[in-house]
Amino acid sequence: MKSLLIFPLLVLVHLLTAQSQRMVYDVVLFGKKIGSTVVEKTTDPNGDIHYKLNSSSEANVLFTKKTSSMNLTATYSDNKLKSSYVKNMKDGVTEIVTVAYKETKYIITKGSETFQYTKPIDFSSVLLYFIEPKTRSSIFSERLGEFCRFVKTAEGRYECKLGNGVNNIYNYENGILTELEMSKGASVFLKLVR
């Protein structure tokens, strides 16, 4: 009788764990680990997909302490971005960007600016941790509140040059993001741990 009760419980536990993914990356500068990034994806019973990204790093560069942290949440419903919230803190300066889908448009708030976007957003930067963007030429950045041009430069390798001079290079193996290089002078790497 006990085995009849345990089997459905094991199946339920398996189904619940199959509904979530977690990726952990080391943040590396000059070959030294300076922080970590954790990205999680969960699916709720309604089918909505929730993403969370938490990143923090700290390094001494030329006798100056540099700190960076980012908290991001995003929700997708019916394969479309429903909302996102990003709090990005760099060396004591905080930037907040929110995206909310209302009726037929997105309301994007970046600091004191608010603007609208009417086309559906079906792929944003947090998805890059879980899905290789094989046929994408642009991707919406939750942190910047805008679309960024994306170029495939080799098999499993993609490049995204941002307006602030940062060049992001994404490397995939078997469809999984294994390394992200963020370059502006010196390169900071995110390297997959698990």
Coordinates of N, CA and C in Angstrom, one line a residue:
M1 N 0.8 -1.2 0.0 CA 0.0 0.0 0.0 C 0.9 1.3 0.0
K2 N 2.0 1.2 0.8 CA 2.8 2.4 0.9 C 3.5 2.7 -0.5
S3 N 3.8 1.6 -1.2 CA 4.5 1.8 -2.5 C 3.5 2.4 -3.5
L4 N 2.2 2.2 -3.4 CA 1.2 2.8 -4.2 C 1.1 4.3 -3.9
L5 N 1.3 4.7 -2.7 CA 1.3 6.1 -2.4 C 2.6 6.9 -2.7
I6 N 3.7 6.2 -2.6 CA 5.0 6.8 -2.9 C 5.1 7.1 -4.4
F7 N 4.7 6.2 -5.3 CA 4.9 6.3 -6.7 C 4.2 7.6 -7.2
P8 N 2.9 7.9 -6.9 CA 2.4 9.2 -7.4 C 3.1 10.4 -6.8
L9 N 3.6 10.3 -5.6 CA 4.4 11.4 -5.0 C 5.7 11.6 -5.7
L10 N 6.4 10.6 -6.1 CA 7.6 10.7 -6.9 C 7.3 11.3 -8.2
V11 N 6.2 10.9 -8.9 CA 5.9 11.5 -10.2 C 5.6 13.0 -10.1
L12 N 4.9 13.4 -9.0 CA 4.6 14.8 -8.8 C 5.9 15.6 -8.5
V13 N 6.8 15.1 -7.7 CA 8.1 15.7 -7.5 C 8.8 15.9 -8.8
H14 N 8.9 14.8 -9.6 CA 9.6 14.9 -10.9 C 9.0 16.0 -11.8
L15 N 7.7 16.1 -11.8 CA 7.0 17.1 -12.7 C 7.3 18.5 -12.2
L16 N 7.3 18.7 -10.9 CA 7.5 20.0 -10.3 C 9.0 20.4 -10.6
T17 N 9.9 19.5 -10.5 CA 11.3 19.9 -10.7 C 11.6 20.0 -12.2
A18 N 10.9 19.4 -13.0 CA 11.0 19.5 -14.5 C 10.6 20.9 -14.9
Q19 N 9.8 21.6 -14.1 CA 9.3 22.9 -14.5 C 10.2 24.0 -14.1
S20 N 11.5 23.7 -13.6 CA 12.4 24.8 -13.3 C 13.8 24.5 -13.8
Q21 N 14.5 25.5 -14.1 CA 15.9 25.4 -14.5 C 16.7 26.4 -13.7
R22 N 18.0 26.1 -13.5 CA 18.9 27.0 -12.8 C 20.3 27.0 -13.4
M23 N 20.8 28.1 -13.7 CA 22.1 28.2 -14.3 C 23.0 29.1 -13.4
V24 N 24.2 28.7 -13.1 CA 25.1 29.4 -12.3 C 26.4 29.7 -13.1
Y25 N 26.8 31.0 -13.0 CA 28.0 31.5 -13.8 C 28.9 32.2 -12.8
D26 N 30.2 31.9 -13.0 CA 31.2 32.7 -12.3 C 31.5 34.0 -13.1
V27 N 31.6 35.1 -12.4 CA 32.0 36.4 -13.1 C 33.5 36.5 -12.9
V28 N 34.2 36.6 -14.1 CA 35.7 36.5 -14.1 C 36.3 37.7 -14.7
L29 N 37.3 38.3 -14.1 CA 38.0 39.5 -14.6 C 39.5 39.2 -14.5
F30 N 40.3 39.3 -15.5 CA 41.7 39.0 -15.6 C 42.0 37.6 -15.0
G31 N 41.2 36.6 -15.3 CA 41.4 35.3 -14.9 C 41.0 35.0 -13.4
K32 N 40.5 36.0 -12.7 CA 40.1 35.8 -11.3 C 38.6 36.0 -11.1
K33 N 38.0 35.1 -10.3 CA 36.6 35.1 -10.0 C 36.3 36.3 -9.1
I34 N 35.4 37.2 -9.6 CA 35.1 38.4 -8.8 C 33.6 38.4 -8.4
G35 N 32.8 37.4 -8.7 CA 31.4 37.4 -8.4 C 30.7 36.2 -9.0
S36 N 29.4 36.3 -9.0 CA 28.6 35.2 -9.6 C 27.3 35.7 -10.1
T37 N 26.7 35.0 -11.0 CA 25.4 35.3 -11.6 C 24.6 34.0 -11.6
V38 N 23.4 34.1 -11.0 CA 22.5 33.0 -11.0 C 21.2 33.3 -11.8
V39 N 20.8 32.5 -12.7 CA 19.6 32.7 -13.5 C 18.7 31.5 -13.4
E40 N 17.4 31.8 -13.1 CA 16.4 30.8 -12.9 C 15.2 31.0 -13.8
K41 N 14.7 29.8 -14.2 CA 13.5 29.8 -15.0 C 12.5 28.9 -14.4
T42 N 11.3 29.3 -14.1 CA 10.2 28.5 -13.5 C 8.9 28.7 -14.3
T43 N 8.2 27.6 -14.4 CA 6.9 27.7 -15.0 C 5.8 27.4 -14.0
D44 N 4.8 28.3 -13.9 CA 3.7 28.2 -12.9 C 2.6 27.3 -13.5
P45 N 1.6 26.9 -12.7 CA 0.6 26.0 -13.2 C -0.3 26.6 -14.3
N46 N -0.3 28.0 -14.5 CA -1.0 28.6 -15.6 C -0.2 28.6 -16.9
G47 N 1.0 28.2 -16.8 CA 1.8 28.1 -18.0 C 2.7 29.4 -18.2
D48 N 2.6 30.4 -17.3 CA 3.4 31.5 -17.4 C 4.8 31.1 -17.0
I49 N 5.8 31.7 -17.6 CA 7.2 31.4 -17.4 C 7.8 32.6 -16.7
H50 N 8.5 32.4 -15.6 CA 9.1 33.4 -14.7 C 10.6 33.3 -14.8
Y51 N 11.3 34.4 -15.0 CA 12.8 34.4 -15.0 C 13.3 35.3 -13.9
K52 N 14.4 34.9 -13.3 CA 15.1 35.7 -12.3 C 16.5 35.6 -12.6
L53 N 17.2 36.8 -12.5 CA 18.6 36.9 -12.6 C 19.1 37.7 -11.5
N54 N 20.1 37.2 -10.7 CA 20.8 37.9 -9.7 C 22.3 37.8 -9.9
S55 N 22.9 39.0 -10.0 CA 24.3 39.0 -10.3 C 25.0 40.0 -9.3
S56 N 26.2 39.7 -8.8 CA 26.9 40.6 -8.1 C 28.4 40.4 -8.2
S57 N 29.2 41.4 -8.3 CA 30.6 41.3 -8.4 C 31.3 42.5 -7.8
E58 N 32.6 42.3 -7.4 CA 33.4 43.3 -6.7 C 34.8 43.1 -7.1
A59 N 35.5 44.1 -7.5 CA 36.9 44.0 -7.9 C 37.7 45.3 -7.6
N60 N 38.9 45.2 -7.3 CA 39.8 46.3 -7.2 C 40.6 46.5 -8.5
V61 N 40.3 47.7 -9.1 CA 40.9 48.0 -10.4 C 41.7 49.3 -10.2
L62 N 43.0 49.3 -10.4 CA 43.9 50.4 -10.2 C 43.6 51.2 -8.9
F63 N 43.6 50.4 -7.8 CA 43.4 50.9 -6.4 C 42.0 51.5 -6.2
T64 N 41.1 51.2 -7.1 CA 39.7 51.6 -6.9 C 38.8 50.4 -6.8
K65 N 37.9 50.4 -5.8 CA 36.9 49.3 -5.6 C 35.8 49.5 -6.6
K66 N 35.5 48.5 -7.4 CA 34.4 48.6 -8.4 C 33.4 47.5 -8.0
T67 N 32.1 48.0 -7.9 CA 31.1 47.0 -7.5 C 30.0 47.1 -8.6
S68 N 29.3 45.9 -8.8 CA 28.2 45.8 -9.7 C 27.2 44.8 -9.2
S69 N 26.0 45.1 -9.3 CA 24.9 44.1 -9.0 C 23.7 44.3 -9.9
M70 N 23.0 43.3 -10.2 CA 21.8 43.4 -11.0 C 20.8 42.4 -10.5
N71 N 19.5 42.8 -10.4 CA 18.4 42.0 -10.1 C 17.4 42.2 -11.2
L72 N 17.0 41.1 -11.8 CA 16.1 41.1 -13.0 C 15.0 40.1 -12.7
T73 N 13.8 40.5 -13.0 CA 12.7 39.5 -13.0 C 11.9 39.8 -14.3
A74 N 11.4 38.7 -15.0 CA 10.6 38.9 -16.2 C 9.6 37.7 -16.2
T75 N 8.5 38.1 -16.8 CA 7.4 37.1 -16.9 C 6.9 37.0 -18.4
Y76 N 6.8 35.8 -18.9 CA 6.3 35.5 -20.2 C 5.0 34.8 -20.1
S77 N 4.1 35.2 -21.0 CA 2.8 34.6 -21.0 C 2.4 34.4 -22.5
D78 N 2.0 33.2 -22.9 CA 1.8 32.9 -24.3 C 2.9 33.3 -25.2
N79 N 4.1 33.0 -24.8 CA 5.4 33.3 -25.6 C 5.6 34.8 -25.8
K80 N 5.1 35.6 -25.0 CA 5.3 37.1 -25.1 C 5.7 37.6 -23.8
L81 N 6.6 38.6 -23.8 CA 6.9 39.3 -22.5 C 5.7 40.0 -22.0
K82 N 5.4 39.7 -20.7 CA 4.3 40.3 -20.0 C 4.8 41.5 -19.1
S83 N 5.9 41.3 -18.5 CA 6.5 42.3 -17.6 C 7.9 42.0 -17.3
S84 N 8.7 43.1 -16.9 CA 10.0 42.9 -16.4 C 10.4 44.0 -15.5
Y85 N 11.3 43.7 -14.6 CA 11.8 44.7 -13.7 C 13.3 44.5 -13.6
V86 N 14.1 45.6 -13.7 CA 15.6 45.5 -13.6 C 16.1 46.6 -12.7
K87 N 16.8 46.2 -11.7 CA 17.5 47.1 -10.8 C 19.0 46.9 -11.0
N88 N 19.7 47.8 -11.6 CA 21.1 47.7 -11.9 C 21.9 48.7 -11.1
M89 N 22.8 48.2 -10.3 CA 23.6 49.1 -9.5 C 25.1 49.0 -9.8
K90 N 25.7 50.1 -10.2 CA 27.1 50.0 -10.6 C 27.9 51.2 -9.9
D91 N 28.8 50.8 -9.0 CA 29.6 51.8 -8.3 C 28.7 52.8 -7.6
G92 N 27.7 52.3 -6.9 CA 26.8 53.2 -6.1 C 25.7 53.9 -6.9
V93 N 25.7 53.8 -8.3 CA 24.7 54.4 -9.1 C 23.6 53.4 -9.4
T94 N 22.3 53.7 -9.1 CA 21.2 52.7 -9.4 C 20.4 53.2 -10.6
E95 N 20.1 52.2 -11.4 CA 19.2 52.4 -12.6 C 18.1 51.4 -12.5
I96 N 16.9 51.8 -12.7 CA 15.7 50.9 -12.7 C 15.0 51.1 -14.0
V97 N 14.7 49.9 -14.6 CA 13.9 49.9 -15.9 C 12.8 48.9 -15.7
T98 N 11.6 49.3 -16.0 CA 10.4 48.4 -15.9 C 9.7 48.4 -17.3
V99 N 9.1 47.2 -17.6 CA 8.4 47.0 -18.8 C 7.1 46.3 -18.4
A100 N 5.9 46.9 -18.8 CA 4.6 46.3 -18.5 C 3.8 46.3 -19.7
Y101 N 3.2 45.2 -20.1 CA 2.2 45.1 -21.2 C 0.9 45.5 -20.7
K102 N 0.3 46.5 -21.3 CA -1.0 47.0 -20.9 C -1.9 47.2 -22.2
E103 N -3.0 46.4 -22.3 CA -3.9 46.4 -23.4 C -3.3 46.1 -24.7
T104 N -2.7 47.0 -25.5 CA -2.2 46.7 -26.8 C -0.7 47.1 -26.9
K105 N -0.1 47.6 -25.8 CA 1.2 48.2 -25.9 C 2.0 47.9 -24.7
Y106 N 3.4 48.1 -24.8 CA 4.3 48.0 -23.7 C 4.5 49.4 -23.2
I107 N 4.5 49.6 -21.9 CA 4.9 50.8 -21.2 C 6.3 50.6 -20.6
I108 N 7.3 51.3 -21.1 CA 8.6 51.1 -20.7 C 9.1 52.4 -19.9
T109 N 9.5 52.1 -18.7 CA 10.0 53.3 -17.8 C 11.4 53.0 -17.5
K110 N 12.2 54.0 -17.9 CA 13.7 54.0 -17.7 C 14.1 55.2 -16.9
G111 N 14.3 55.1 -15.6 CA 14.6 56.3 -14.8 C 13.3 57.2 -14.8
S112 N 13.5 58.5 -15.3 CA 12.4 59.4 -15.3 C 11.7 59.4 -16.7
E113 N 12.2 58.6 -17.6 CA 11.6 58.6 -19.0 C 10.6 57.4 -19.1
T114 N 9.5 57.7 -19.8 CA 8.5 56.7 -20.1 C 8.2 56.7 -21.6
F115 N 8.2 55.6 -22.2 CA 7.9 55.5 -23.6 C 7.1 54.2 -23.9
Q116 N 6.6 54.1 -25.1 CA 5.7 53.0 -25.5 C 6.3 52.2 -26.7
Y117 N 5.9 50.9 -26.7 CA 6.3 50.1 -27.8 C 5.1 49.2 -28.1
T118 N 4.7 49.1 -29.4 CA 3.5 48.4 -29.8 C 3.6 47.0 -30.3
K119 N 4.8 46.6 -30.8 CA 5.0 45.3 -31.4 C 5.2 44.3 -30.3
P120 N 4.7 43.0 -30.4 CA 5.0 42.0 -29.4 C 6.5 41.7 -29.2
I121 N 6.9 41.6 -27.9 CA 8.2 41.2 -27.6 C 8.2 39.7 -27.3
D122 N 8.8 38.9 -28.2 CA 8.8 37.5 -28.0 C 10.2 36.9 -27.6
F123 N 11.2 37.7 -27.5 CA 12.5 37.2 -27.1 C 13.3 38.4 -26.5
S124 N 13.7 38.2 -25.2 CA 14.5 39.3 -24.5 C 15.8 38.7 -24.0
S125 N 16.6 39.5 -23.5 CA 18.0 39.1 -23.2 C 18.0 38.0 -22.1
V126 N 17.1 37.9 -21.2 CA 17.2 36.9 -20.1 C 17.0 35.5 -20.8
L127 N 16.3 35.4 -21.9 CA 16.1 34.1 -22.6 C 17.4 33.6 -23.2
L128 N 18.4 34.4 -23.4 CA 19.7 34.0 -24.0 C 20.4 33.0 -23.1
Y129 N 20.1 33.0 -21.8 CA 20.7 32.0 -20.9 C 20.1 30.6 -21.1
F130 N 18.9 30.5 -21.7 CA 18.2 29.2 -21.8 C 18.0 28.8 -23.3
I131 N 18.1 29.7 -24.2 CA 17.8 29.4 -25.6 C 18.8 30.0 -26.5
E132 N 19.4 29.3 -27.4 CA 20.3 29.8 -28.4 C 19.5 30.6 -29.4
P133 N 19.9 31.8 -29.7 CA 19.1 32.7 -30.6 C 19.5 32.5 -32.1
K134 N 19.4 31.3 -32.6 CA 19.9 30.9 -33.9 C 19.4 31.8 -35.0
T135 N 18.2 32.2 -35.1 CA 17.7 33.0 -36.2 C 17.3 34.4 -35.9
R136 N 17.8 34.9 -34.7 CA 17.4 36.3 -34.3 C 18.4 37.3 -34.8
S137 N 17.9 38.4 -35.2 CA 18.8 39.5 -35.7 C 18.7 40.7 -34.7
S138 N 17.7 40.7 -33.8 CA 17.6 41.7 -32.7 C 16.9 41.1 -31.5
I139 N 17.3 41.6 -30.4 CA 16.8 41.0 -29.1 C 16.5 42.2 -28.2
F140 N 15.4 42.1 -27.5 CA 15.0 43.2 -26.5 C 15.8 43.0 -25.3
S141 N 16.4 44.1 -24.8 CA 17.1 44.2 -23.6 C 16.3 44.7 -22.5
E142 N 16.0 43.9 -21.4 CA 15.2 44.4 -20.3 C 15.9 45.5 -19.6
R143 N 17.3 45.4 -19.5 CA 18.1 46.4 -18.8 C 18.1 47.7 -19.5
L144 N 18.2 47.7 -20.8 CA 18.3 49.0 -21.6 C 16.9 49.5 -22.0
G145 N 15.9 48.6 -22.0 CA 14.5 49.0 -22.4 C 14.4 49.3 -23.9
E146 N 15.3 48.5 -24.7 CA 15.3 48.7 -26.1 C 15.8 47.5 -26.8
F147 N 15.6 47.5 -28.2 CA 16.1 46.3 -28.9 C 17.6 46.6 -29.3
C148 N 18.3 45.5 -29.3 CA 19.7 45.5 -29.7 C 20.0 44.6 -30.9
R149 N 20.9 45.0 -31.8 CA 21.2 44.2 -32.9 C 22.0 43.0 -32.5
F150 N 21.7 41.8 -33.1 CA 22.4 40.6 -32.7 C 22.9 39.9 -34.0
V151 N 24.2 39.5 -34.0 CA 24.8 39.0 -35.2 C 25.4 37.6 -34.9
K152 N 25.1 36.6 -35.8 CA 25.8 35.3 -35.6 C 27.2 35.5 -36.3
T153 N 28.3 35.2 -35.6 CA 29.6 35.4 -36.2 C 30.3 34.0 -36.5
A154 N 29.8 33.0 -35.9 CA 30.3 31.6 -36.1 C 29.3 30.6 -35.5
E155 N 29.5 29.4 -35.7 CA 28.6 28.4 -35.2 C 28.6 28.5 -33.7
G156 N 27.4 28.7 -33.1 CA 27.3 28.8 -31.6 C 27.9 30.1 -31.0
R157 N 28.1 31.1 -31.9 CA 28.8 32.4 -31.4 C 28.0 33.6 -31.9
Y158 N 27.6 34.5 -31.0 CA 26.8 35.7 -31.4 C 27.4 36.9 -30.8
E159 N 27.2 38.0 -31.5 CA 27.8 39.3 -31.0 C 26.7 40.4 -30.9
C160 N 26.7 41.2 -29.9 CA 25.8 42.3 -29.7 C 26.6 43.5 -29.3
K161 N 26.7 44.5 -30.1 CA 27.4 45.7 -29.8 C 26.3 46.8 -29.3
L162 N 26.6 47.3 -28.1 CA 25.7 48.2 -27.5 C 26.1 49.7 -27.7
G163 N 25.2 50.6 -27.6 CA 25.4 52.0 -27.9 C 26.5 52.6 -26.9
N164 N 26.6 52.0 -25.7 CA 27.6 52.5 -24.8 C 29.0 52.0 -25.0
G165 N 29.2 51.3 -26.1 CA 30.6 50.8 -26.5 C 30.9 49.4 -26.0
V166 N 30.0 48.8 -25.2 CA 30.2 47.5 -24.7 C 29.9 46.5 -25.9
N167 N 30.7 45.5 -26.0 CA 30.5 44.4 -27.0 C 30.3 43.1 -26.3
N168 N 29.1 42.5 -26.4 CA 28.8 41.3 -25.8 C 29.0 40.1 -26.8
I169 N 29.7 39.1 -26.4 CA 29.9 37.9 -27.2 C 29.4 36.7 -26.5
Y170 N 28.4 36.0 -27.1 CA 27.7 34.9 -26.5 C 28.2 33.6 -27.1
N171 N 28.7 32.6 -26.3 CA 29.2 31.4 -26.8 C 28.3 30.2 -26.3
Y172 N 27.8 29.4 -27.2 CA 26.9 28.3 -26.9 C 27.6 26.9 -27.3
E173 N 27.3 25.9 -26.5 CA 27.7 24.6 -26.8 C 26.4 23.7 -26.6
N174 N 26.0 23.0 -27.7 CA 24.8 22.2 -27.6 C 23.6 23.0 -27.2
G175 N 23.5 24.3 -27.6 CA 22.3 25.1 -27.3 C 22.4 25.7 -26.0
I176 N 23.4 25.5 -25.2 CA 23.5 26.1 -23.8 C 24.6 27.2 -23.8
L177 N 24.2 28.3 -23.2 CA 25.2 29.4 -23.0 C 26.3 29.0 -22.0
T178 N 27.5 28.9 -22.5 CA 28.6 28.4 -21.7 C 29.5 29.6 -21.3
E179 N 29.5 30.7 -22.1 CA 30.3 31.8 -21.8 C 29.8 33.1 -22.4
L180 N 29.8 34.2 -21.7 CA 29.4 35.5 -22.1 C 30.6 36.4 -21.8
E181 N 31.1 37.0 -22.9 CA 32.2 38.0 -22.7 C 31.6 39.4 -22.9
M182 N 31.8 40.3 -21.9 CA 31.4 41.7 -22.0 C 32.7 42.5 -22.1
S183 N 32.9 43.1 -23.3 CA 34.2 43.8 -23.5 C 34.0 45.3 -23.8
K184 N 34.8 46.1 -23.0 CA 34.9 47.5 -23.2 C 36.3 47.9 -22.6
G185 N 37.3 47.8 -23.4 CA 38.6 47.9 -22.9 C 39.1 46.5 -22.3
A186 N 38.8 46.3 -21.0 CA 39.0 45.0 -20.4 C 37.8 44.1 -20.6
S187 N 37.9 42.8 -20.6 CA 36.8 41.9 -20.7 C 36.4 41.3 -19.4
V188 N 35.1 41.3 -19.1 CA 34.5 40.5 -18.0 C 33.8 39.3 -18.6
F189 N 34.0 38.2 -18.0 CA 33.4 36.9 -18.5 C 32.4 36.4 -17.5
L190 N 31.3 35.8 -18.1 CA 30.5 34.9 -17.3 C 30.8 33.5 -17.8
K191 N 31.2 32.6 -16.9 CA 31.5 31.3 -17.3 C 30.6 30.3 -16.6
L192 N 30.0 29.4 -17.3 CA 29.0 28.5 -16.8 C 29.7 27.5 -15.8
V193 N 29.1 27.4 -14.6 CA 29.6 26.5 -13.6 C 28.7 25.3 -13.6
R194 N 27.4 25.5 -13.6 CA 26.4 24.4 -13.7 C 25.0 24.9 -14.1

